[in-house]
Backbone as numpy.savetxt, mean C-alpha at the origin, in Angstrom:
# Nx Ny Nz CAx CAy CAz Cx Cy Cz
-15.91 0.15 15.15 -15.32 0.90 13.99 -16.57 0.33 13.06
-16.94 1.14 12.47 -18.16 1.21 11.58 -17.93 1.64 10.31
-17.93 0.73 8.94 -17.61 1.93 7.45 -18.71 2.82 7.67
-18.08 4.34 6.86 -18.83 5.29 6.52 -19.89 5.07 5.42
-19.41 4.11 4.87 -19.91 4.28 3.58 -20.47 2.63 3.46
-21.77 2.35 2.24 -21.98 0.64 2.57 -21.23 -0.08 2.09
-20.35 -1.10 2.66 -19.59 -2.41 1.94 -20.23 -2.92 1.32
-20.58 -2.78 -0.05 -21.59 -3.99 -0.61 -21.76 -4.89 -0.58
-22.84 -6.08 0.14 -22.46 -6.82 0.02 -23.03 -7.57 -1.36
-22.68 -9.44 -1.62 -22.87 -9.69 -2.87 -23.99 -9.37 -4.13
-25.35 -9.50 -3.24 -26.10 -8.72 -3.64 -26.40 -7.78 -4.01
-26.07 -6.67 -3.76 -25.77 -5.16 -3.93 -24.58 -4.78 -5.11
-23.86 -5.92 -5.40 -22.83 -5.46 -6.26 -23.35 -5.22 -7.41
-22.86 -3.62 -8.30 -23.61 -3.73 -9.71 -23.44 -4.99 -10.29
-24.40 -4.75 -11.29 -24.73 -6.09 -12.25 -24.12 -5.84 -13.68
-23.08 -4.90 -13.35 -22.39 -4.47 -14.94 -20.60 -4.81 -14.28
-20.26 -4.79 -13.35 -19.18 -5.44 -12.51 -18.88 -6.70 -12.48
-19.50 -7.64 -12.97 -19.06 -9.17 -12.32 -17.62 -9.22 -13.11
-17.69 -9.03 -13.90 -16.03 -9.81 -14.86 -14.78 -8.68 -13.82
-15.12 -7.59 -13.18 -14.26 -6.90 -12.35 -14.39 -7.30 -11.30
-15.00 -7.93 -10.52 -15.44 -8.64 -9.44 -14.48 -9.76 -9.19
-14.57 -10.38 -10.47 -14.02 -11.71 -10.48 -12.47 -11.22 -10.68
-12.16 -10.48 -11.18 -10.58 -9.95 -11.28 -10.46 -9.62 -10.23
-11.41 -8.84 -9.46 -10.65 -8.32 -7.70 -10.78 -9.61 -7.16
-11.10 -10.53 -7.19 -11.44 -11.83 -6.36 -10.23 -12.56 -7.12
-9.80 -13.22 -7.77 -8.79 -13.29 -8.41 -7.17 -12.75 -8.00
-7.24 -11.22 -7.56 -5.90 -10.76 -7.92 -5.88 -10.90 -5.92
-6.88 -11.02 -5.68 -6.91 -10.99 -4.03 -7.08 -12.07 -3.36
-6.32 -13.31 -3.53 -6.74 -14.43 -2.62 -8.12 -14.95 -2.31
-8.69 -14.73 -3.75 -10.16 -15.50 -4.21 -11.24 -14.96 -3.36
-11.10 -13.77 -2.69 -12.14 -13.12 -1.84 -12.32 -11.37 -2.49
-13.66 -10.89 -2.30 -13.87 -9.33 -2.79 -13.46 -8.98 -1.17
-12.56 -8.02 -0.83 -11.83 -7.18 0.15 -12.67 -5.91 0.30
-12.87 -5.78 1.52 -13.64 -4.48 1.86 -13.37 -3.26 1.19
-12.25 -3.24 0.75 -11.56 -1.61 0.24 -12.50 -1.95 -1.29
-12.59 -3.03 -1.88 -13.37 -3.27 -3.40 -14.93 -3.39 -3.12
-15.62 -3.67 -1.72 -16.67 -3.68 -1.45 -17.33 -2.46 -1.33
-16.44 -1.33 -1.01 -16.31 0.07 -0.72 -16.25 0.97 -1.91
-15.13 0.70 -3.08 -15.06 1.34 -3.94 -16.21 1.34 -4.96
-16.98 -0.38 -4.78 -18.21 -0.35 -5.86 -19.29 0.29 -5.93
-18.93 0.86 -4.62 -20.33 2.16 -4.99 -19.69 3.19 -5.99
-18.82 3.43 -6.61 -18.34 3.76 -7.83 -17.99 3.11 -8.39
-18.71 2.29 -9.18 -17.53 1.18 -10.35 -16.08 2.04 -11.14
-16.59 3.47 -11.39 -15.39 3.76 -12.31 -14.31 3.81 -11.97
-14.62 4.38 -10.55 -13.25 4.46 -9.24 -12.60 3.24 -8.96
-13.40 2.16 -8.91 -13.14 1.13 -8.90 -12.46 0.57 -9.68
-12.47 0.54 -11.09 -11.59 0.15 -12.13 -10.44 1.00 -12.09
-10.25 2.22 -11.72 -8.75 3.13 -11.89 -7.98 2.61 -10.37
-8.88 2.01 -9.33 -7.97 2.14 -8.29 -7.63 0.63 -8.30
-7.93 -0.31 -8.96 -7.82 -1.53 -9.06 -6.35 -1.93 -9.64
-6.79 -1.04 -11.37 -5.68 -0.93 -12.04 -4.57 -0.31 -11.93
-4.49 0.72 -10.88 -2.90 1.44 -10.51 -2.71 0.76 -9.41
-3.64 0.04 -8.80 -2.85 -0.46 -7.52 -2.20 -1.60 -7.82
-2.58 -2.41 -8.77 -1.82 -3.91 -9.57 -0.75 -3.30 -10.20
-0.87 -2.15 -10.63 0.76 -1.64 -11.64 1.43 -1.16 -10.79
1.21 -0.62 -9.43 2.33 -0.31 -9.22 2.86 -1.40 -7.87
2.19 -2.58 -7.62 2.65 -3.61 -7.00 3.31 -4.44 -8.14
2.50 -4.96 -9.30 3.39 -5.89 -9.95 3.93 -5.47 -11.14
3.86 -4.16 -11.75 4.44 -3.85 -12.74 5.44 -2.54 -12.83
6.54 -3.18 -11.95 7.60 -2.22 -11.37 9.06 -3.25 -11.39
9.90 -2.07 -11.53 11.30 -2.82 -11.15 12.10 -2.63 -9.98
10.91 -2.71 -9.06 11.29 -2.59 -7.70 11.10 -3.97 -7.01
12.15 -4.01 -6.24 12.07 -5.77 -5.02 10.97 -5.73 -4.21
10.17 -7.01 -4.23 9.02 -7.31 -3.35 9.29 -6.22 -2.01
10.40 -6.76 -1.76 11.03 -6.50 -0.16 10.87 -5.07 -0.02
11.47 -4.58 -1.01 11.69 -2.61 -0.79 9.97 -2.25 -1.48
9.34 -3.02 -1.87 7.92 -2.45 -1.95 7.25 -2.83 -0.65
7.55 -3.76 0.12 7.05 -4.16 1.16 7.59 -3.24 2.51
8.55 -2.87 2.41 9.00 -2.03 3.52 8.54 -0.53 3.27
8.36 -0.56 1.93 7.57 1.10 1.89 6.16 1.09 2.03
5.15 -0.22 1.77 4.22 -0.18 1.81 3.77 0.04 3.64
4.71 -1.30 4.38 4.50 -0.87 5.45 4.47 0.28 6.59
6.11 1.19 6.48 6.64 1.86 6.51 5.16 3.38 6.52
4.56 3.52 5.26 3.55 4.54 5.27 2.16 3.96 6.21
2.00 2.66 6.21 1.00 1.98 6.84 1.36 2.62 8.68
2.06 2.35 9.20 2.71 3.13 10.12 2.28 4.53 10.52
3.24 5.01 9.62 3.27 5.93 9.14 1.82 7.27 9.45
0.93 6.76 9.01 -0.52 7.12 8.64 -1.43 6.46 9.84
-0.98 5.15 10.46 -1.70 4.77 11.32 -2.92 4.06 10.62
-2.26 3.20 9.40 -3.54 2.90 8.76 -3.50 1.36 9.08
-4.42 1.06 10.07 -4.95 -0.14 10.27 -4.81 -1.07 8.96
-5.85 -1.06 8.29 -6.27 -1.97 7.12 -5.25 -2.13 6.62
-4.01 -1.26 5.99 -3.36 -1.50 5.05 -2.30 -1.99 5.67
-1.77 -1.93 7.33 -0.91 -3.01 7.83 -1.27 -4.39 8.03
-2.34 -4.50 8.35 -3.19 -5.52 8.80 -3.25 -6.82 7.46
-3.46 -6.12 5.63 -3.04 -6.68 5.03 -1.89 -7.41 4.43
-0.63 -6.17 4.95 0.43 -6.79 4.77 1.47 -7.46 5.71
0.80 -7.32 7.01 1.83 -7.76 8.01 1.25 -9.00 8.79
1.80 -10.08 8.80 3.18 -10.31 8.13 3.07 -11.23 7.17
1.33 -11.64 6.81 1.97 -12.61 5.09 2.61 -12.17 4.22
1.98 -11.02 4.04 2.59 -10.38 2.62 3.92 -9.92 2.60
4.11 -9.38 3.73 5.81 -8.96 4.25 6.56 -10.09 3.98
6.42 -11.01 4.69 7.28 -12.25 5.03 7.47 -12.72 3.34
6.43 -13.01 2.54 6.51 -13.45 1.34 7.55 -13.10 0.41
7.72 -11.85 1.04 8.53 -10.70 -0.10 9.93 -10.61 1.24
10.47 -11.00 1.86 11.65 -11.43 2.57 11.38 -10.58 3.82
10.23 -9.68 4.51 10.72 -8.34 5.46 10.12 -9.61 6.61
10.78 -9.80 7.47 10.73 -10.41 8.70 9.58 -10.16 9.61
9.00 -10.42 10.71 8.36 -9.91 11.58 9.27 -8.69 12.67
10.64 -9.12 13.21 11.32 -8.16 13.88 11.65 -6.90 13.00
11.56 -6.98 11.52 11.79 -5.98 10.66 10.64 -5.30 10.38
9.47 -5.58 10.64 7.76 -5.34 10.28 7.87 -3.90 11.99
8.06 -4.98 12.99 8.24 -4.13 14.03 9.04 -2.88 13.99
10.18 -3.27 13.23 11.25 -1.78 13.34 10.30 -0.89 12.42
9.75 -1.12 11.75 9.09 0.23 10.82 8.55 1.02 11.37
8.04 0.77 12.95 6.72 1.53 13.62 7.52 3.02 13.89
8.80 3.13 13.65 9.61 4.63 14.17 10.62 4.54 13.71
11.41 5.56 13.76 12.63 5.96 12.78 13.79 5.78 13.22
13.93 5.43 14.41 14.98 5.23 15.85 15.11 3.63 15.62
14.48 2.98 15.36 14.74 1.31 14.52 15.06 1.12 13.16
15.17 2.20 12.64 15.82 1.57 10.98 17.29 1.22 10.72
17.69 1.55 11.95 19.37 0.73 11.69 19.59 -0.48 11.17
18.63 -1.52 11.35 18.34 -2.96 10.93 18.69 -3.13 9.51
18.48 -1.69 8.81 18.24 -1.98 7.20 19.39 -1.38 6.71
19.55 -1.98 5.35 20.60 -1.90 4.28 20.75 -0.28 4.40
21.75 0.44 3.98 21.97 1.75 3.33 20.73 2.16 2.72
20.57 1.45 2.05 19.83 1.58 0.50 18.21 1.90 1.20
17.56 0.65 1.83 16.62 0.63 2.55 16.84 2.44 3.57
17.59 2.27 4.58 17.29 3.51 4.89 16.83 4.62 4.36
17.87 4.87 3.13 17.67 6.05 2.56 16.27 6.56 1.82
15.70 4.68 1.34 14.24 4.85 0.52 13.31 5.19 1.88
13.55 4.81 2.83 12.76 4.72 4.12 12.78 6.52 4.58
13.82 6.99 4.27 13.75 8.37 4.63 12.71 9.40 3.94
13.27 8.82 2.51 12.38 9.34 1.24 11.26 9.05 1.98
10.25 7.98 2.11 9.20 7.58 2.30 8.72 8.54 3.49
9.74 8.75 4.43 8.93 9.78 5.41 9.15 10.99 5.16
9.21 11.58 4.06 9.30 12.63 3.69 8.06 12.88 2.63
8.21 12.29 1.87 7.11 12.84 0.47 6.07 11.76 1.87
5.56 11.35 3.02 4.37 11.03 3.36 4.14 12.31 3.94
5.18 12.79 5.09 4.70 14.14 5.68 4.79 15.36 5.06
5.16 15.49 4.24 4.89 16.83 3.03 5.03 16.47 2.05
5.63 17.83 1.01 5.16 17.57 -0.65 6.77 17.78 -1.14
7.61 18.47 -0.45 8.64 18.89 -1.34 9.90 17.81 -0.21
10.72 17.52 -1.72 12.03 16.58 -0.79 13.05 17.02 -0.63
13.71 17.04 0.31 14.96 17.59 0.50 16.28 16.87 -0.62
17.15 17.55 -0.91 18.03 17.25 -2.03 18.75 15.91 -1.75
19.28 16.57 -0.54 20.27 14.92 0.02 19.38 13.65 0.12
18.09 13.95 0.62 17.26 12.40 0.92 16.89 12.32 -0.43
16.51 12.88 -1.33 16.58 12.46 -2.70 17.62 11.69 -3.10
18.85 12.33 -3.12 20.02 11.78 -3.51 20.30 10.47 -2.92
20.41 10.47 -1.64 20.55 8.99 -1.03 19.87 8.06 -1.52
18.38 8.32 -1.61 17.33 7.13 -2.00 17.44 6.87 -3.55
18.45 8.22 -4.69 18.36 7.26 -5.92 19.28 6.62 -6.41
20.53 6.68 -5.25 21.59 6.18 -5.68 21.95 5.39 -6.19
21.26 4.33 -5.58 21.36 3.13 -6.57 19.87 2.43 -7.09
19.27 3.53 -7.39 17.70 3.14 -8.09 18.06 3.92 -9.52
17.42 3.34 -10.45 17.26 4.50 -11.87 16.33 4.89 -11.65
16.22 5.69 -12.57 14.75 7.05 -13.05 13.64 6.23 -12.97
14.00 5.08 -13.53 12.54 4.40 -13.98 12.16 4.06 -12.02
13.34 3.57 -11.88 12.73 2.86 -10.35 12.33 4.35 -9.20
12.98 5.43 -9.67 12.14 6.52 -8.58 11.32 6.77 -9.04
10.73 7.13 -10.18 9.46 7.30 -10.61 8.70 6.17 -9.60
9.11 4.76 -10.14 7.78 3.63 -9.26 7.86 3.71 -7.83
9.32 4.56 -7.01 9.18 4.15 -5.78 8.00 5.52 -5.20
8.17 6.95 -6.28 7.21 7.76 -6.28 5.76 7.43 -5.97
5.63 7.25 -7.22 4.32 6.51 -7.34 3.94 6.04 -6.38
4.53 4.26 -6.04 3.83 3.56 -4.77 3.70 4.34 -3.76
4.42 5.67 -3.55 4.48 6.03 -1.93 3.24 6.81 -2.17
3.18 8.05 -3.36 1.53 8.42 -3.39 0.36 7.62 -3.40
0.69 6.42 -3.92 -0.71 5.30 -4.23 -0.82 5.21 -2.77
0.17 4.51 -1.82 -0.37 4.05 -0.63 -0.80 5.11 0.42
0.08 6.26 0.10 -0.85 7.55 0.91 -2.29 7.62 0.55
-2.70 7.55 -0.80 -3.74 7.90 -0.68 -4.86 6.44 -0.56
-4.23 5.30 -0.52 -5.08 3.90 0.08 -4.98 4.50 1.49
-4.00 4.56 2.43 -4.45 4.84 3.90 -5.32 5.75 3.63
-5.12 6.85 3.47 -5.96 8.21 3.59 -7.23 8.11 3.56
-7.62 7.55 2.43 -9.07 6.84 2.01 -10.01 6.00 2.92
-9.12 4.95 3.14 -9.41 3.92 4.06 -10.01 4.60 5.44
-8.87 5.39 6.39 -8.62 5.99 7.15 -10.47 7.23 7.23
-10.56 7.51 6.53 -11.68 8.36 6.16 -12.99 8.13 6.31
-12.76 7.03 5.17 -14.31 6.20 5.15 -14.29 5.00 6.04
-13.52 4.99 6.88 -13.28 3.86 8.01 -14.06 2.52 7.52
-13.16 2.09 6.77 -13.54 0.95 6.24 -12.57 -0.45 6.66
-13.97 -1.31 7.34 -13.60 -2.46 8.44 -12.81 -2.91 7.88
-12.00 -3.46 8.83 -11.19 -4.68 8.67 -11.71 -6.15 7.98
-11.08 -6.84 7.41 -11.68 -7.84 7.28 -11.72 -8.91 8.12
-12.24 -10.23 8.49 -11.80 -10.79 9.88 -11.02 -12.36 8.86
-10.24 -12.97 9.52 -10.00 -13.99 9.28 -8.82 -14.18 7.84
-8.57 -12.89 7.66 -7.37 -12.88 6.97 -6.01 -13.68 7.29
């Protein structure tokens, strides 16, 4: 597969984006990931994306484990290879999600290995990802042990990673080698 837009090489990066590129590298294991090489074709969007994704990942009250379960489930629902490759297994395992659990997230019938709260959140993820409106019972079950703040954070996380998967898929951004 080949990206539909240019993944900017180092020498093609906008001169006024040097500080941003360094932040991106620092926040992403010292490498400028292809997602940012793509986004830097539109620097203001690259800034907004970087800030939003950092906020939904690192500045919330959600546990790292729950966050990774959500991201990986969305990745499987969307068939988002780029997202899955970034998170499975390295980031998932770092936040306490095993390879067996990652595998179970591929479809709804395997969700029994998760806690009641995690299953409720994953059902919420499914409904938000597949449609716009959420059934009151599904919302209530997901919200049962979460604060209003956490429900907002969870919903924005779901929306952000749906955006991520859809943009990466539509533009066919290539997976990095040797992650």
